[in-house]
mmCIF file of C-alpha atoms in Angstrom:
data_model
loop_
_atom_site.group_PDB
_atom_site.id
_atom_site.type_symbol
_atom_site.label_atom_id
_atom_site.label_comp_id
_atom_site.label_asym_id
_atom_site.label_seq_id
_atom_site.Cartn_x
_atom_site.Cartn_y
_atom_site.Cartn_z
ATOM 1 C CA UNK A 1 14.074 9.269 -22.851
ATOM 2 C CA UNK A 2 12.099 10.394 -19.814
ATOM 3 C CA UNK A 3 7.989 8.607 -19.598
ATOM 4 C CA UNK A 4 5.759 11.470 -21.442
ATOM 5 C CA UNK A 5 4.116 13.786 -18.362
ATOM 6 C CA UNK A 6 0.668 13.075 -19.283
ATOM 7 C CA UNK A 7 -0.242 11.817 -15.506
ATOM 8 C CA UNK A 8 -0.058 16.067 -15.063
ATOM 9 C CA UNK A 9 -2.206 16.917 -18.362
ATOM 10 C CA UNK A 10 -4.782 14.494 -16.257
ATOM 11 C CA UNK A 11 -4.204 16.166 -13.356
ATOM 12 C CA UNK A 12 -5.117 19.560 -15.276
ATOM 13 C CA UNK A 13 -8.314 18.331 -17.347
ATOM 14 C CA UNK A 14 -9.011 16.906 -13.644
ATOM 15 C CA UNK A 15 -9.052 20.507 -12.335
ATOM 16 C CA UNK A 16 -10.539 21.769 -15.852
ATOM 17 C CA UNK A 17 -13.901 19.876 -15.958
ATOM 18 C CA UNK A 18 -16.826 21.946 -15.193
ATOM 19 C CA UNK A 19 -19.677 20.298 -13.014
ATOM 20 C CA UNK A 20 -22.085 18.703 -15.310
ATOM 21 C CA UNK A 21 -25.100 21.239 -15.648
ATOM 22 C CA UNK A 22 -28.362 20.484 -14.148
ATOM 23 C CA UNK A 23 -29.669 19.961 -17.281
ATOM 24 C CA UNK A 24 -27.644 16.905 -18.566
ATOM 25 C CA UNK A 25 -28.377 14.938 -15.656
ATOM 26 C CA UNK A 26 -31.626 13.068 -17.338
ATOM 27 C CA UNK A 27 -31.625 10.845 -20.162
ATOM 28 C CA UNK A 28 -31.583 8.080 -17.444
ATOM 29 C CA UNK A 29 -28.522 9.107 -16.014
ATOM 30 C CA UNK A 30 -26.261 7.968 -19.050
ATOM 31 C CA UNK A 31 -24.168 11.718 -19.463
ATOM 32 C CA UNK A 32 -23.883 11.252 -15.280
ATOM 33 C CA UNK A 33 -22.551 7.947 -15.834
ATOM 34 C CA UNK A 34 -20.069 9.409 -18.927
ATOM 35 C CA UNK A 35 -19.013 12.168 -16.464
ATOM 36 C CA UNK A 36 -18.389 9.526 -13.910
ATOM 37 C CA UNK A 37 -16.109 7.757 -16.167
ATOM 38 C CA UNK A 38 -14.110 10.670 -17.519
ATOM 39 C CA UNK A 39 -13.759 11.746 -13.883
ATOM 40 C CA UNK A 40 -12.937 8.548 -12.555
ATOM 41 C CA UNK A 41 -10.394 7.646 -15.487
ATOM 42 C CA UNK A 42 -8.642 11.204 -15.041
ATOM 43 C CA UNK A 43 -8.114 10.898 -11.536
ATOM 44 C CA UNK A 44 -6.399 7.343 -12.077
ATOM 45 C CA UNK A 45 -4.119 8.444 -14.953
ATOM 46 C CA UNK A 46 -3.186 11.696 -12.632
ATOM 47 C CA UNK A 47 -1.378 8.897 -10.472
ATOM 48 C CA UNK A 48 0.522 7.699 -13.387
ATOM 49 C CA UNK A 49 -2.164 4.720 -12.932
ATOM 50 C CA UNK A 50 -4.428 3.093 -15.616
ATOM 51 C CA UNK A 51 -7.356 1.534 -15.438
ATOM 52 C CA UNK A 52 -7.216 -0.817 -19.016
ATOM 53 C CA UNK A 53 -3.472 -1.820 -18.905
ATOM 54 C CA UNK A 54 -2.669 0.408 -21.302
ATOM 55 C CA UNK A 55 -2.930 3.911 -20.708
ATOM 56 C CA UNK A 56 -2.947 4.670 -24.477
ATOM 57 C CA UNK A 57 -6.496 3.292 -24.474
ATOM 58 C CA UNK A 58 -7.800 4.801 -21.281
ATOM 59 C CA UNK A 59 -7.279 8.228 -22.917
ATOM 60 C CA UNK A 60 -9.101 6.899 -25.997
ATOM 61 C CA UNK A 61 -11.872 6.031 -23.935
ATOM 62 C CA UNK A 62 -11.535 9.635 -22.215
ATOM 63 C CA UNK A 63 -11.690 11.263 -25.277
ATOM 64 C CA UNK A 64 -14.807 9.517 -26.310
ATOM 65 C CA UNK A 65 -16.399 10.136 -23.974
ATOM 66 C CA UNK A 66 -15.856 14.252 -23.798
ATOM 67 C CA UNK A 67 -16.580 14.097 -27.708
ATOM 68 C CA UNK A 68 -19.880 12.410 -26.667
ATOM 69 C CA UNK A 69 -20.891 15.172 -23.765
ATOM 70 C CA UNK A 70 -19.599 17.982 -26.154
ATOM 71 C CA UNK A 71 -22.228 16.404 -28.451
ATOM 72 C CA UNK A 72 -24.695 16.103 -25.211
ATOM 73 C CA UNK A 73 -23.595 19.722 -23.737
ATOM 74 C CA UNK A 74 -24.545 23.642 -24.505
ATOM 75 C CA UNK A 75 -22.803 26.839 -24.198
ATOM 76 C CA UNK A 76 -19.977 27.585 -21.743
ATOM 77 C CA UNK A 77 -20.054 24.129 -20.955
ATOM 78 C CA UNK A 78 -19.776 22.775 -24.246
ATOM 79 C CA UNK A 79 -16.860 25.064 -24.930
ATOM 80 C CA UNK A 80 -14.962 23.684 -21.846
ATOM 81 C CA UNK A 81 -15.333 20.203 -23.034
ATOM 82 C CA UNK A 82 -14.547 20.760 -26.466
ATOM 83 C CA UNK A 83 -11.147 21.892 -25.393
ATOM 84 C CA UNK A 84 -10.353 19.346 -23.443
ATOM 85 C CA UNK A 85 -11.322 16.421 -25.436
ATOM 86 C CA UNK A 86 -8.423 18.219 -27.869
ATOM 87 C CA UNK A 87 -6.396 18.084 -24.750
ATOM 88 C CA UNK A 88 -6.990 14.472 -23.748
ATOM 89 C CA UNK A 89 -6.511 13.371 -27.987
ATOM 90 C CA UNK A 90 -3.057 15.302 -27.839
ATOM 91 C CA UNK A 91 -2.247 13.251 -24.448
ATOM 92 C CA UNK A 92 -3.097 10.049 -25.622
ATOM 93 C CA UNK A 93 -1.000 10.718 -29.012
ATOM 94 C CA UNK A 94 2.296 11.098 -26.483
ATOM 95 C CA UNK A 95 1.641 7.468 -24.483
ATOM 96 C CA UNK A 96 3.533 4.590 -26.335
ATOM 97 C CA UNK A 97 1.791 1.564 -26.662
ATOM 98 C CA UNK A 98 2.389 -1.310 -24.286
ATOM 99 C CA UNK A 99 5.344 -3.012 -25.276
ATOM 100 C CA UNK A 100 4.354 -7.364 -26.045
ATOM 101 C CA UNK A 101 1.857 -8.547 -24.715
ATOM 102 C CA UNK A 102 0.017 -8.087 -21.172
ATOM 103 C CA UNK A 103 0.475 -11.025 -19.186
ATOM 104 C CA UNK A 104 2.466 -13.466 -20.972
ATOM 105 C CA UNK A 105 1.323 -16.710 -22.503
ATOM 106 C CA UNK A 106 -2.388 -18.094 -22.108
ATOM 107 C CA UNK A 107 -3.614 -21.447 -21.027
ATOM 108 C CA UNK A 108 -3.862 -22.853 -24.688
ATOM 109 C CA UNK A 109 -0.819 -21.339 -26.004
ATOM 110 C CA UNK A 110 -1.382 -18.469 -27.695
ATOM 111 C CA UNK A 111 -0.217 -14.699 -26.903
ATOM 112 C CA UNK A 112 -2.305 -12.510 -23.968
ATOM 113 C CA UNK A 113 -3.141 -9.319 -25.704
ATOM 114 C CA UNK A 114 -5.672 -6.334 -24.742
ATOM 115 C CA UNK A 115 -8.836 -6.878 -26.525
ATOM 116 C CA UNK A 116 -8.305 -3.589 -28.747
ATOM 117 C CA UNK A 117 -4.923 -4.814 -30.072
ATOM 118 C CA UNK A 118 -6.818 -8.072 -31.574
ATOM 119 C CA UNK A 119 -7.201 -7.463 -35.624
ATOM 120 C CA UNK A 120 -10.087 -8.937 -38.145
ATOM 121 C CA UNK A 121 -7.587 -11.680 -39.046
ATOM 122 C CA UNK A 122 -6.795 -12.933 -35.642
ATOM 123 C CA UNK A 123 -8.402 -16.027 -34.189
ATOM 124 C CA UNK A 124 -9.302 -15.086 -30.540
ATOM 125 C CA UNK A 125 -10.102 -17.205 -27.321
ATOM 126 C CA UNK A 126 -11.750 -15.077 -23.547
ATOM 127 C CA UNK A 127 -11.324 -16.143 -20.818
ATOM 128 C CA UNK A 128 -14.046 -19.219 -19.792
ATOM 129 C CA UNK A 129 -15.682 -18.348 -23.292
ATOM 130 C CA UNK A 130 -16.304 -18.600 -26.371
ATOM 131 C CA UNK A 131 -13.006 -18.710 -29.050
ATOM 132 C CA UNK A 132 -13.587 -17.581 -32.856
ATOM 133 C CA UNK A 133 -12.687 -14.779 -35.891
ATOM 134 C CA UNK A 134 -12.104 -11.470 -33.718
ATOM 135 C CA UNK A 135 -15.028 -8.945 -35.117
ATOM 136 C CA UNK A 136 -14.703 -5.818 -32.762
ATOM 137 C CA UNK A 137 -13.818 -4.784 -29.367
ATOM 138 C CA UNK A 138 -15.425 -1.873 -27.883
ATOM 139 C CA UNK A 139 -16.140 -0.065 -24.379
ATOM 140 C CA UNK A 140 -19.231 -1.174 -22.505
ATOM 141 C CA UNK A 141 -21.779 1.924 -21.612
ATOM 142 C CA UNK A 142 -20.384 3.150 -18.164
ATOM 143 C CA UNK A 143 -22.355 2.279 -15.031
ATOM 144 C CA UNK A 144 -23.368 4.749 -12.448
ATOM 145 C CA UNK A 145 -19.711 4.727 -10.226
ATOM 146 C CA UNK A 146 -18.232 5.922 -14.074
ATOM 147 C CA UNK A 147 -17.191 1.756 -14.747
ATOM 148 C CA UNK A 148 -16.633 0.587 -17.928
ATOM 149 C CA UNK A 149 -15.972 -2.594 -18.947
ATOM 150 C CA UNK A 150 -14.722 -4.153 -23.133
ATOM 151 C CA UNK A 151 -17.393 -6.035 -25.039
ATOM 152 C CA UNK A 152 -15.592 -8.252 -27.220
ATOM 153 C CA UNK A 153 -17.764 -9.712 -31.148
ATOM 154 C CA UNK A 154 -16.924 -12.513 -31.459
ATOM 155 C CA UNK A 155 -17.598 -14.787 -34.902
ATOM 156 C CA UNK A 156 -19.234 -18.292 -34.261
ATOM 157 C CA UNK A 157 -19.770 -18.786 -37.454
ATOM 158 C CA UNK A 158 -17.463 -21.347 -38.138
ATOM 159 C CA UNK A 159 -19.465 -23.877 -35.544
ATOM 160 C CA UNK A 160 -22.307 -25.762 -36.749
ATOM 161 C CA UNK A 161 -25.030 -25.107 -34.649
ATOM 162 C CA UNK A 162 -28.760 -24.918 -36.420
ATOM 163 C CA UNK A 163 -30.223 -22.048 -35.097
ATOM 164 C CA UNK A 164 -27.491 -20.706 -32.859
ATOM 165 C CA UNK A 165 -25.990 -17.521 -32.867
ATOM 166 C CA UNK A 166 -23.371 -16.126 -35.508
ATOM 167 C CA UNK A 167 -21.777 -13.946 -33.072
ATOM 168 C CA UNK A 168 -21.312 -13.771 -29.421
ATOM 169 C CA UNK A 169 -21.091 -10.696 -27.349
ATOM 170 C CA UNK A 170 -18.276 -11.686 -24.597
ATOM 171 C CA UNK A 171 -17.903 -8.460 -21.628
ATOM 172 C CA UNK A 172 -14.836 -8.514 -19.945
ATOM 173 C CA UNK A 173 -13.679 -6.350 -16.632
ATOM 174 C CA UNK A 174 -11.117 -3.608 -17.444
ATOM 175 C CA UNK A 175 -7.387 -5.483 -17.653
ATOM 176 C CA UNK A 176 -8.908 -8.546 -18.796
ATOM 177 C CA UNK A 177 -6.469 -9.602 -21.394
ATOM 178 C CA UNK A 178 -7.980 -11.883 -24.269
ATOM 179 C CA UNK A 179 -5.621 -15.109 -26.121
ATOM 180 C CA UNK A 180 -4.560 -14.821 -29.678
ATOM 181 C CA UNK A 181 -4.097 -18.276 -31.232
ATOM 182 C CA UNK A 182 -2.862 -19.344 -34.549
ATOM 183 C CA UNK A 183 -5.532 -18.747 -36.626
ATOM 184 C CA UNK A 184 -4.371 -21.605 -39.123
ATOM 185 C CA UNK A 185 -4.495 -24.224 -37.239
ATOM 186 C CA UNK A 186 -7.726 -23.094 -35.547
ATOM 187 C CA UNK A 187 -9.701 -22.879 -38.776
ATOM 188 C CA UNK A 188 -8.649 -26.656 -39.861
ATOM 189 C CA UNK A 189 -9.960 -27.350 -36.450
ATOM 190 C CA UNK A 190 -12.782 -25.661 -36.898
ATOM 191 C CA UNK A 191 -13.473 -26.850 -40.219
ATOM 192 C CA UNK A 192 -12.833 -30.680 -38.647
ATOM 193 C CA UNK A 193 -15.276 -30.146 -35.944
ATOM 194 C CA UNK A 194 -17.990 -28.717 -38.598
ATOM 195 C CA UNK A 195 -17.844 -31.937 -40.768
ATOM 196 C CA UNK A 196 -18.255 -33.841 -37.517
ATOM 197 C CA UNK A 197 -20.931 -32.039 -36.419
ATOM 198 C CA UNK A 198 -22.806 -31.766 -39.350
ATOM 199 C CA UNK A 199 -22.417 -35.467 -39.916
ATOM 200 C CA UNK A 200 -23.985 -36.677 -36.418
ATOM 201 C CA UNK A 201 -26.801 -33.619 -36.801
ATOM 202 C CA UNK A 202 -27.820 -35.658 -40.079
ATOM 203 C CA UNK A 203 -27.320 -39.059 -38.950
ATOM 204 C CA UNK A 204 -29.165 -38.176 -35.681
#
């Protein structure tokens, strides 16, 4: 079966995008920086190229986006972006997911996956961070050059930590894949550790 064509249904939503009107370019420059992205991200998937590692998600992120400067946007221009964030949905439906996972094995054992392919049961570990219950991946607010990074929630409540945060916000540059471990053995660990803990907190 040939790869689906969607590099040229980028190339045409590339060519379809109306200049952002004069008056969207307030609000701190936040529908600039959403125009950015969709402009950036189009142009990279016209190339057959992806920005994530899975091109699947960068047309998510596309079509978020448009939804959120059809929300932002009036008249003609509205219109135009309407269509083509039912363009971008109907291009992102065609790309199959990335088959296994992204880079292989990580450095405590467990499976590399994208941060958006991580489910509520899964026991998750970043990169020099943080390791607990997977809450919710999501994209980052895009900068000014239309860059977005994944912010990864992260549970901590299984540490024992008086005072110390529950979750942990963990942002990650685009590619960046995350570790899945076996969320078994992790909890027993966990649950180890927390006895520990607790025991020297009250002994100290």
């Amino acid at each position: 079966m040939p790869p689906p064509s969607t590099h040229l249904a980028a190339q045409r939503l590339a060519a379809q995008l109306p200049a952002l009107p004069a008056d969207m370019k307030g609000n701190h420059g936040r529908e600039r920086a959403r125009y950015a992205f969709v402009t950036r991200t189009l142009t990279i998937l016209g190339t057959r190229g992806t920005v994530t590692g899975d091109r699947a998600e960068d047309w998510r992120r596309v079509t978020r986006q448009l939804g959120i400067l059809w929300q932002m946007g009036r008249g003609e221009f509205r219109l135009a972006v309407y269509e083509l964030e039912q363009s971008a949905r109907a291009a992102e439906a065609e790309e199959p997911a990335p088959a296994g996972a992204p880079t292989g094995t990580g450095p405590h054992g467990g499976d590399l996956i994208f941060p958006w392919q991580a489910t509520a049961e899964d026991w998750i570990s970043v990169p020099g961070g943080p390791a607990g219950p997977f809450e919710e991946a999501t994209m980052a607010m895009p900068d000014r050059n239309g860059i977005a990074r994944t912010v990864v929630l992260i549970d901590q409540g299984h540490r024992f930590h008086p005072g110390g945060p529950q979750h942990v916000n963990v942002i990650l540059d685009s590619g960046v894949p995350i570790e899945r471990l076996d969320a078994v053995t992790e909890r027993a660990r966990a649950r180890e550790q927390w006895a520990k803990d607790h025991q020297e907190w009250h002994a100290g």
